[in-house]
Coordinates of C-alpha atoms in Angstrom, one line a residue:
M1088 CA 77.6 25.5 15.9
T1089 CA 76.4 22.7 13.6
P1090 CA 73.0 21.2 14.7
T1091 CA 73.0 17.5 15.4
T1092 CA 70.2 15.0 14.8
E1093 CA 69.6 12.2 17.3
T1094 CA 68.1 9.0 15.9
M1095 CA 66.9 6.0 18.1
V1096 CA 67.4 2.8 16.2
G1097 CA 66.3 0.4 18.9
I1098 CA 64.5 0.4 22.2
G1099 CA 65.3 -3.1 23.4
G1100 CA 63.6 -4.0 26.7
A1101 CA 62.0 -0.6 27.1
A1102 CA 59.1 -1.8 25.0
E1103 CA 57.9 -4.0 27.9
S1104 CA 56.8 -0.9 29.9
T1105 CA 54.9 0.6 27.0
D1106 CA 51.1 0.8 27.6
M1107 CA 48.9 -1.0 25.2
V1108 CA 45.2 -0.5 24.5
L1109 CA 43.3 -3.8 24.1
N1110 CA 39.7 -4.1 23.1
I1111 CA 37.8 -7.1 24.4
G1112 CA 34.7 -7.2 22.3
P1113 CA 32.1 -6.2 21.3
Q1114 CA 32.2 -9.6 19.7
H1115 CA 34.3 -11.7 22.0
P1116 CA 33.7 -15.1 23.7
S1117 CA 34.6 -13.8 27.2
T1118 CA 32.0 -11.0 27.2
H1119 CA 29.0 -13.3 26.9
G1120 CA 27.1 -10.6 25.0
V1121 CA 27.7 -7.5 22.9
L1122 CA 29.8 -5.7 25.5
R1123 CA 33.1 -4.0 24.8
L1124 CA 35.9 -3.5 27.4
K1125 CA 38.6 -1.0 26.6
L1126 CA 41.7 -2.1 28.6
V1127 CA 45.0 -0.3 29.0
L1128 CA 47.7 -2.8 29.7
D1129 CA 51.2 -2.7 31.1
G1130 CA 52.5 -6.0 29.9
E1131 CA 50.0 -8.6 31.2
R1132 CA 48.6 -6.3 34.0
I1133 CA 45.5 -4.1 33.5
I1134 CA 46.1 -0.4 34.3
S1135 CA 42.6 0.8 33.6
A1136 CA 39.3 -0.6 32.2
E1137 CA 36.4 1.1 30.6
P1138 CA 33.1 -0.7 29.8
V1139 CA 31.8 0.6 26.5
I1140 CA 28.1 -0.1 26.3
G1141 CA 25.1 0.7 24.0
Y1142 CA 25.6 -1.8 21.2
M1143 CA 22.2 -3.4 22.0
H1144 CA 20.4 -0.2 23.0
R1145 CA 16.8 -0.2 21.6
G1146 CA 15.3 2.9 23.4
A1147 CA 12.8 0.9 25.4
E1148 CA 12.1 3.7 27.8
K1149 CA 11.1 5.9 24.9
L1150 CA 9.0 3.1 23.4
F1151 CA 7.1 2.8 26.7
E1152 CA 5.7 6.3 26.2
A1153 CA 4.0 5.2 22.9
R1154 CA 2.4 2.0 24.3
D1155 CA -0.6 1.5 26.6
Y1156 CA -0.3 -0.2 30.0
R1157 CA -1.1 -3.6 28.5
Q1158 CA 1.5 -3.3 25.8
I1159 CA 4.4 -2.1 27.9
I1160 CA 4.5 -5.5 29.6
M1161 CA 5.8 -7.0 26.4
L1162 CA 8.5 -4.4 26.1
A1163 CA 9.6 -4.7 29.7
N1164 CA 9.7 -8.4 29.4
R1165 CA 12.8 -8.5 27.3
H1166 CA 15.7 -6.5 28.7
D1167 CA 17.0 -9.3 30.9
W1168 CA 15.9 -12.2 28.7
L1169 CA 16.8 -14.7 31.5
S1170 CA 14.4 -13.0 34.0
A1171 CA 11.4 -12.3 31.8
F1172 CA 8.7 -13.1 34.4
S1173 CA 10.4 -10.9 37.0
N1174 CA 10.7 -8.0 34.5
E1175 CA 7.0 -8.1 33.8
L1176 CA 6.3 -8.1 37.5
G1177 CA 7.9 -4.8 38.2
V1178 CA 5.7 -3.0 35.6
V1179 CA 2.4 -4.4 36.7
L1180 CA 3.2 -3.7 40.4
A1181 CA 3.9 -0.1 39.5
V1182 CA 0.7 0.3 37.5
E1183 CA -1.4 -1.5 40.2
R1184 CA 0.1 0.8 42.9
M1185 CA -0.9 3.9 40.8
L1186 CA -4.4 2.5 40.5
G1187 CA -4.6 1.5 44.2
M1188 CA -5.6 -2.0 43.0
E1189 CA -5.8 -5.1 45.2
V1190 CA -4.8 -8.3 43.5
P1191 CA -6.5 -11.6 44.3
E1192 CA -4.7 -13.8 46.9
R1193 CA -4.4 -16.6 44.4
A1194 CA -2.6 -14.4 41.9
V1195 CA -0.2 -13.1 44.6
W1196 CA 0.9 -16.6 45.6
T1197 CA 1.1 -17.8 42.0
R1198 CA 3.2 -14.7 41.0
T1199 CA 5.6 -15.5 43.9
L1200 CA 5.9 -19.1 42.8
L1201 CA 6.6 -18.3 39.2
A1202 CA 9.1 -15.5 40.1
E1203 CA 11.1 -18.0 42.1
L1204 CA 11.0 -20.6 39.4
N1205 CA 12.2 -17.9 37.0
R1206 CA 15.0 -17.1 39.5
V1207 CA 16.2 -20.7 39.4
L1208 CA 16.2 -20.7 35.6
N1209 CA 18.3 -17.5 35.6
H1210 CA 20.8 -18.8 38.1
L1211 CA 21.2 -22.2 36.4
M1212 CA 22.3 -20.5 33.2
F1213 CA 25.2 -18.7 35.0
L1214 CA 26.0 -21.8 37.1
G1215 CA 26.7 -23.6 33.8
S1216 CA 28.2 -20.8 31.7
Y1217 CA 30.6 -19.5 34.3
P1218 CA 32.6 -22.7 34.6
L1219 CA 32.5 -22.9 30.7
E1220 CA 34.2 -19.5 30.5
L1221 CA 37.0 -20.9 32.7
G1222 CA 37.4 -24.1 30.6
G1223 CA 35.0 -26.5 32.2
I1224 CA 32.5 -27.7 29.6
T1225 CA 30.6 -30.4 31.6
P1226 CA 28.5 -28.2 34.0
I1227 CA 26.6 -26.4 31.3
F1228 CA 25.1 -29.6 30.0
Y1229 CA 23.8 -30.4 33.5
A1230 CA 22.6 -26.8 33.9
F1231 CA 20.6 -27.0 30.7
T1232 CA 19.1 -30.4 31.7
E1233 CA 17.7 -28.8 34.9
R1234 CA 16.6 -25.7 33.0
E1235 CA 14.6 -27.9 30.6
E1236 CA 12.8 -29.6 33.5
L1237 CA 11.6 -26.3 34.8
Q1238 CA 11.0 -24.7 31.4
H1239 CA 8.5 -27.4 30.7
V1240 CA 6.3 -26.4 33.5
M1241 CA 6.8 -22.7 32.8
E1242 CA 5.9 -23.2 29.2
E1243 CA 2.8 -25.3 30.1
V1244 CA 1.4 -22.5 32.3
S1245 CA 2.2 -19.5 30.1
G1246 CA 2.7 -20.8 26.6
G1247 CA 6.2 -19.2 26.3
R1248 CA 9.6 -20.7 26.9
M1249 CA 11.5 -17.4 27.6
H1250 CA 9.2 -14.5 27.2
Y1251 CA 6.2 -15.6 29.2
M1252 CA 3.8 -12.6 29.0
F1253 CA 1.8 -14.1 31.8
N1254 CA 1.5 -11.1 34.1
R1255 CA -1.4 -8.7 33.7
V1256 CA -2.4 -5.5 35.5
G1257 CA -4.6 -6.9 38.2
G1258 CA -3.2 -10.5 38.3
L1259 CA -2.3 -13.1 35.8
K1260 CA -3.5 -14.0 32.3
E1261 CA -5.3 -17.1 33.4
D1262 CA -5.5 -19.8 36.1
L1263 CA -3.1 -22.7 36.4
P1264 CA -3.8 -25.8 34.3
A1265 CA -5.4 -28.8 36.0
G1266 CA -2.7 -30.9 37.7
W1267 CA 0.0 -28.3 37.0
T1268 CA 1.0 -27.8 40.7
T1269 CA 1.7 -31.6 41.0
R1270 CA 4.0 -31.5 37.9
A1271 CA 5.7 -28.3 39.1
R1272 CA 6.3 -29.9 42.5
T1273 CA 7.9 -33.0 40.8
A1274 CA 10.1 -30.7 38.7
V1275 CA 11.3 -28.8 41.7
A1276 CA 12.1 -32.0 43.6
D1277 CA 14.0 -33.4 40.6
V1278 CA 16.1 -30.3 40.1
R1279 CA 16.9 -30.1 43.9
S1280 CA 17.9 -33.8 43.9
R1281 CA 20.6 -33.1 41.3
M1282 CA 21.9 -29.7 42.4
D1283 CA 24.8 -31.4 44.3
R1284 CA 26.4 -31.9 40.8
F1285 CA 27.5 -28.3 40.9
D1286 CA 29.1 -28.7 44.4
D1287 CA 31.0 -31.8 43.2
L1288 CA 31.9 -30.7 39.7
V1289 CA 32.6 -27.0 40.2
L1290 CA 33.2 -26.1 43.8
G1291 CA 35.0 -29.4 44.4
N1292 CA 37.3 -28.6 41.4
E1293 CA 40.7 -27.4 42.6
I1294 CA 41.4 -25.6 39.2
F1295 CA 38.1 -23.7 39.5
R1296 CA 38.9 -22.7 43.1
G1297 CA 42.4 -21.7 42.1
R1298 CA 41.1 -19.4 39.3
T1299 CA 38.5 -17.8 41.5
R1300 CA 39.6 -17.6 45.1
G1301 CA 40.9 -14.2 46.0
V1302 CA 40.4 -12.9 42.5
G1303 CA 38.4 -9.8 41.8
A1304 CA 37.5 -8.9 45.4
L1305 CA 34.8 -6.2 45.6
T1306 CA 34.7 -4.2 48.8
P1307 CA 31.4 -3.2 50.5
E1308 CA 32.3 0.4 50.0
A1309 CA 32.5 -0.1 46.2
V1310 CA 29.2 -2.0 46.3
H1311 CA 27.5 1.1 47.8
A1312 CA 29.4 3.6 45.6
Y1313 CA 28.3 1.9 42.4
G1314 CA 24.9 0.8 43.4
V1315 CA 25.7 -2.9 43.0
S1316 CA 22.9 -5.3 44.1
G1317 CA 21.8 -8.9 44.1
P1318 CA 24.1 -11.9 44.6
I1319 CA 27.2 -9.8 43.7
A1320 CA 26.6 -7.3 46.5
R1321 CA 25.7 -10.0 49.0
A1322 CA 28.9 -11.9 48.2
S1323 CA 30.7 -8.8 49.5
G1324 CA 28.9 -8.9 52.8
V1325 CA 26.1 -6.4 51.9
D1326 CA 23.1 -8.0 53.6
F1327 CA 20.3 -6.5 51.6
D1328 CA 17.4 -8.3 49.9
L1329 CA 14.1 -6.6 49.0
R1330 CA 12.1 -9.8 49.5
R1331 CA 13.0 -9.6 53.2
D1332 CA 13.7 -5.9 53.8
E1333 CA 10.8 -4.4 51.9
P1334 CA 8.5 -7.4 51.2
Y1335 CA 6.2 -7.5 48.1
L1336 CA 3.9 -10.2 46.8
A1337 CA 3.8 -13.0 49.4
Y1338 CA 7.4 -12.7 50.7
G1339 CA 6.2 -11.1 53.9
E1340 CA 4.7 -14.5 54.8
L1341 CA 7.7 -16.5 53.8
G1342 CA 10.2 -15.2 56.3
D1343 CA 10.7 -18.7 57.9
V1344 CA 11.8 -20.0 54.4
L1345 CA 13.6 -17.1 52.9
R1346 CA 17.3 -17.1 53.8
V1347 CA 19.4 -14.2 52.5
V1348 CA 22.7 -15.8 51.4
T1349 CA 25.8 -13.7 52.0
R1350 CA 29.6 -14.1 52.0
Q1351 CA 32.3 -11.8 53.2
E1352 CA 35.2 -12.4 50.8
G1353 CA 33.7 -10.6 47.8
D1354 CA 35.8 -12.5 45.3
C1355 CA 34.7 -14.5 42.2
L1356 CA 34.4 -17.7 44.3
A1357 CA 32.1 -16.0 46.8
R1358 CA 29.9 -14.7 44.0
F1359 CA 29.5 -18.2 42.6
E1360 CA 28.8 -19.7 46.0
C1361 CA 26.1 -17.0 46.6
L1362 CA 24.5 -17.8 43.3
L1363 CA 24.5 -21.6 44.0
E1364 CA 23.1 -21.3 47.5
Q1365 CA 20.5 -18.8 46.4
T1366 CA 19.3 -21.3 43.9
H1367 CA 18.6 -23.8 46.7
V1368 CA 16.7 -21.1 48.6
A1369 CA 14.6 -20.3 45.5
L1370 CA 13.6 -24.0 45.2
D1371 CA 12.6 -24.0 48.9
L1372 CA 10.5 -20.9 48.3
A1373 CA 8.8 -22.5 45.3
D1374 CA 7.8 -25.5 47.4
A1375 CA 6.4 -23.2 50.1
C1376 CA 4.3 -21.4 47.5
L1377 CA 3.0 -24.7 46.2
D1378 CA 2.0 -25.7 49.7
R1379 CA 0.1 -22.5 50.2
L1380 CA -1.6 -22.7 46.8
A1381 CA -2.8 -26.2 47.7
E1382 CA -4.5 -24.7 50.8
L1383 CA -6.3 -21.8 49.0
A1384 CA -9.9 -22.2 48.0
P1385 CA -10.7 -21.7 44.3
G1386 CA -11.0 -18.1 43.4
P1387 CA -10.2 -15.5 40.8
I1388 CA -6.7 -15.1 39.4
N1389 CA -7.2 -11.5 38.1
Q1390 CA -9.3 -8.3 38.3
R1391 CA -11.7 -7.2 35.6
L1392 CA -10.3 -4.1 33.9
P1393 CA -12.0 -1.4 31.8
K1394 CA -11.6 -1.6 28.0
V1395 CA -9.3 1.4 28.1
L1396 CA -7.0 1.4 31.2
K1397 CA -5.8 4.8 32.4
A1398 CA -3.6 5.3 35.4
P1399 CA -4.5 8.4 37.5
E1400 CA -2.2 11.4 37.4
G1401 CA 0.9 11.1 39.6
H1402 CA 4.1 9.1 40.0
T1403 CA 5.3 6.0 41.8
Y1404 CA 8.4 3.8 42.0
A1405 CA 8.2 0.0 42.2
W1406 CA 11.3 -2.1 42.8
T1407 CA 11.7 -5.8 43.0
E1408 CA 14.5 -8.2 43.8
N1409 CA 15.2 -9.6 40.4
P1410 CA 17.5 -12.6 40.0
L1411 CA 20.5 -10.3 39.0
G1412 CA 19.7 -7.6 41.6
I1413 CA 17.4 -4.6 42.1
N1414 CA 15.0 -3.9 39.2
G1415 CA 13.1 -0.6 39.5
Y1416 CA 10.4 1.2 37.5
Y1417 CA 9.7 4.9 38.0
L1418 CA 6.3 5.6 36.5
V1419 CA 4.9 9.0 35.8
S1420 CA 1.3 9.3 34.6
K1421 CA -0.6 12.3 33.2
G1422 CA -3.9 10.4 33.4
E1423 CA -3.7 9.0 29.9
K1424 CA -3.7 5.4 28.7
T1425 CA 0.1 5.5 28.1
P1426 CA 2.8 6.4 30.6
Y1427 CA 4.1 9.9 30.4
R1428 CA 7.5 8.5 31.6
L1429 CA 8.7 5.1 32.6
K1430 CA 12.3 4.9 33.7
L1431 CA 13.9 1.5 34.1
R1432 CA 16.6 0.9 36.7
S1433 CA 18.2 -2.4 35.7
A1434 CA 20.5 -4.5 37.9
S1435 CA 23.2 -5.2 35.2
Y1436 CA 23.6 -1.6 34.3
N1437 CA 24.8 -0.7 37.8
N1438 CA 26.6 -3.9 38.5
I1439 CA 28.8 -3.7 35.4
Q1440 CA 30.1 -0.2 36.5
A1441 CA 32.1 -1.9 39.2
L1442 CA 34.5 -3.3 36.6
V1443 CA 36.1 0.1 36.5
E1444 CA 37.2 -0.6 40.1
L1445 CA 37.7 -4.4 39.9
L1446 CA 39.9 -4.9 36.9
P1447 CA 42.8 -2.4 37.4
G1448 CA 45.8 -4.2 38.9
T1449 CA 44.7 -7.6 37.8
L1450 CA 46.1 -9.8 35.1
V1451 CA 44.5 -10.2 31.7
A1452 CA 44.2 -14.0 32.5
D1453 CA 42.0 -13.1 35.5
M1454 CA 39.8 -10.7 33.5
V1455 CA 37.7 -13.5 32.1
A1456 CA 37.1 -14.9 35.6
I1457 CA 36.1 -11.5 37.0
L1458 CA 33.9 -10.6 34.1
G1459 CA 32.0 -13.9 34.1
S1460 CA 31.5 -13.6 37.9
M1461 CA 29.5 -10.4 37.5
F1462 CA 26.5 -12.4 36.1
F1463 CA 25.1 -9.8 33.8
V1464 CA 22.9 -9.8 30.7
V1465 CA 23.9 -7.2 28.1
G1466 CA 20.3 -6.4 27.2
D1467 CA 19.8 -5.5 30.8
I1468 CA 22.7 -3.0 30.6
D1469 CA 21.7 -1.4 27.3
K1470 CA 17.9 -1.6 27.5

């Protein structure tokens, strides 16, 4: 029998069901950072998604082991560059816990105030950049106007605009400048008076609501499974906030001001609403801290430390409610002036894992809306 050869000369409409691999990033406008998403598509629908990370990895956790306890503050400052003060805070709280050190009351309240101002600065960036990713350019100009107002007072007190380096083991670098609290109170009031722009421009925009309502819904079960935290978790109905549930700094005394903002829908719109309302709460907390600082008698802002600071042998874990979620430091000491091990648990690293669950089944057009609503910083993923 003569063998036959079968040749296919055209596949016609069958090509529409062929899977295609699409790389979003690592350099791509929609990833707002050096993140790569490997998508498998069936037409316009995403079948699977794989975040590919590590493009900004700098080995910070290994570098911690070669720096003393004063120097690691600078390293920890930078992984989430929008939350520099809060990043510093976790390190010094861990070291102070190892030392059994009590921090002066004035430092406790000042730290709380600056942490909340830093939270507002972080949230304003995303309140402006997220609408920009969906095609709305105006909100980011307003967001940067408000950020400048607050950055002026943060720069005055610390000397830095983004990387403040103002925390120290035992307190803060120095006391507040004369008249600073008055200027800070004015800045907070000014920003609060203009926050309704985001309600009018963004939440009141039917195109924005159409692009975000019901899109990228994250279930509470997925939140727990992936370790998602912060405003993204609370938008899915997970009512957890370390400031209330395991208070640190002065948050235990601010229970009447601190409101934990939650939503039940878990979609892109709910995440944005949580971020916006949480900004209002942070401004209220900043005012409450300013009120308390005005009542405090003059006193020290830090503790005197030995020339060579050594933490006793042991280990501890200090976690804080950073603007983007839970930030934790696991510190292991062998009694030397450098950490034996310092493991960083960053919020963005856990939060971005949920994309594996969120993106499959959605359209490519919705991918940008979902990705932007995760509110991550790539340095916080890669560290």
